[in-house]
Structures are given as structure tokens and as C-alpha cells.
């Protein structure tokens, strides 16, 4: 039965012209209220990812797949180290971005 559900899902994705990543992520700027993004850039070194830089750039709808934004809700971290910034960037940084890294390091992922 699970295999059948998987196959139905694959057919729907194919029919709608979507891939799995596009189903799993959200548009961080659906109403156009967030004109900029702050990106944490990582570089791959062998099997590891290492911090490279933090840059600010204009939001581009074509880069939604690179932003990997997926909101869970509430005050805790989201499914990826991403967030929309509200009134206080320091609070967002501590709860959402650094909170995500703390959560992942506790789970030893």
C-alpha cells in the first residue's frame, strides 16, 4: 500500500511538472514584503561543508530552490537554517538560525 501511495505521488508530481524539492520548500516572499535575503554561503571540502561567507542580496524568485526555506511555525527553528526577519534581527538570528545549528548538533546529524 505504501508503494502505491508513493507511485500516486510521483504521478501527481510528474503531471503538475514539479519535483520533490519544490514540494518540500516554501516561497519565503510570497507577498513581496522581503526584498532582500541574507545568505550563509558554504563551500564543500570533500564530504564536509565549511562556512564561507555571509552576503546580502536582492530576493530573486528564481532562487527559491537555493534558499531552501521551509517554515514550521512558532518560535523555534525551521526545517532549514532559514527565516524571515521580523522586527529584531538579533532575536531571529538566535532563535531561528543559530537555533537550527544547535538543534542539528544535538542530534549529531
Coordinates of C-alpha atoms in Angstrom, one line a residue:
X1 CA 0.0 0.0 0.0
X2 CA 2.8 2.5 0.8
X3 CA 4.4 1.7 -2.6
X4 CA 1.0 2.6 -4.2
X5 CA 0.9 5.9 -2.4
X6 CA 4.4 6.7 -3.5
X7 CA 3.6 5.9 -7.1
X8 CA 0.5 8.1 -7.0
X9 CA 2.6 10.9 -5.5
X10 CA 5.2 10.5 -8.3
X11 CA 2.4 10.6 -10.9
X12 CA 0.9 13.8 -9.5
X13 CA 4.3 15.4 -9.3
X14 CA 5.0 14.5 -12.9
X15 CA 1.6 15.7 -14.1
X16 CA 2.0 19.0 -12.3
X17 CA 5.6 19.4 -13.6
X18 CA 7.0 19.6 -10.0
X19 CA 10.0 17.9 -8.4
X20 CA 10.2 16.7 -4.8
X21 CA 12.3 19.7 -3.7
X22 CA 9.6 22.2 -4.9
X23 CA 7.0 20.4 -2.8
X24 CA 9.2 20.5 0.3
X25 CA 10.2 24.1 0.3
X26 CA 8.2 27.4 0.6
X27 CA 8.5 30.7 -1.1
X28 CA 9.9 33.0 1.6
X29 CA 8.5 36.1 -0.1
X30 CA 5.0 35.3 -1.4
X31 CA 3.7 38.8 -0.9
X32 CA 6.8 40.7 -1.9
X33 CA 7.4 42.1 1.6
X34 CA 11.0 40.9 1.9
X35 CA 13.1 42.5 -0.9
X36 CA 16.5 41.2 0.5
X37 CA 17.9 37.9 1.6
X38 CA 21.0 37.3 3.8
X39 CA 22.7 34.2 2.6
X40 CA 25.0 32.0 4.5
X41 CA 27.4 30.6 1.9
X42 CA 29.0 27.2 2.4
X43 CA 31.8 25.6 0.5
X44 CA 32.2 21.9 0.0
X45 CA 35.5 20.4 1.1
X46 CA 35.5 16.7 0.4
X47 CA 32.4 15.3 2.2
X48 CA 32.1 18.3 4.6
X49 CA 30.6 21.7 4.2
X50 CA 32.5 24.7 5.6
X51 CA 31.3 28.2 6.3
X52 CA 32.5 30.6 3.6
X53 CA 30.7 34.0 3.9
X54 CA 27.5 35.9 4.7
X55 CA 26.2 38.1 2.0
X56 CA 23.1 40.2 1.4
X57 CA 21.4 40.2 -2.0
X58 CA 18.1 41.1 -3.6
X59 CA 15.4 38.4 -3.4
X60 CA 15.0 36.5 -6.7
X61 CA 12.0 34.3 -7.3
X62 CA 14.2 32.1 -9.5
X63 CA 16.5 31.2 -6.5
X64 CA 13.7 29.8 -4.2
X65 CA 15.2 26.3 -4.6
X66 CA 18.6 27.7 -3.4
X67 CA 17.1 29.5 -0.4
X68 CA 15.7 26.1 0.9
X69 CA 13.1 28.0 3.1
X70 CA 10.6 25.8 5.0
X71 CA 8.7 27.3 7.8
X72 CA 7.5 25.2 10.7
X73 CA 6.0 28.0 12.8
X74 CA 6.3 29.1 16.3
X75 CA 9.5 30.5 17.9
X76 CA 11.8 27.5 17.3
X77 CA 14.0 26.9 14.4
X78 CA 12.5 25.9 11.0
X79 CA 13.4 22.8 8.9
X80 CA 16.5 24.6 7.4
X81 CA 18.7 27.4 8.7
X82 CA 16.4 30.0 7.1
X83 CA 13.9 32.6 8.4
X84 CA 12.1 35.7 7.5
X85 CA 13.4 38.6 9.8
X86 CA 10.8 40.3 11.8
X87 CA 11.4 43.4 13.9
X88 CA 14.5 42.2 15.7
X89 CA 17.3 40.6 13.6
X90 CA 19.2 39.5 16.8
X91 CA 16.2 37.5 18.1
X92 CA 15.7 35.9 14.7
X93 CA 19.4 35.0 14.4
X94 CA 19.4 33.4 17.9
X95 CA 16.1 31.5 17.7
X96 CA 15.9 30.5 14.0
X97 CA 19.4 30.4 12.5
X98 CA 21.7 29.5 15.4
X99 CA 18.8 27.5 17.0
X100 CA 18.8 25.3 13.9
X101 CA 22.5 24.7 14.2
X102 CA 22.2 23.9 17.9
X103 CA 19.3 21.5 17.2
X104 CA 21.3 19.7 14.4
X105 CA 24.4 19.4 16.6
X106 CA 22.4 17.9 19.4
X107 CA 21.0 15.3 17.0
X108 CA 24.5 14.5 15.7
X109 CA 23.4 14.8 12.1

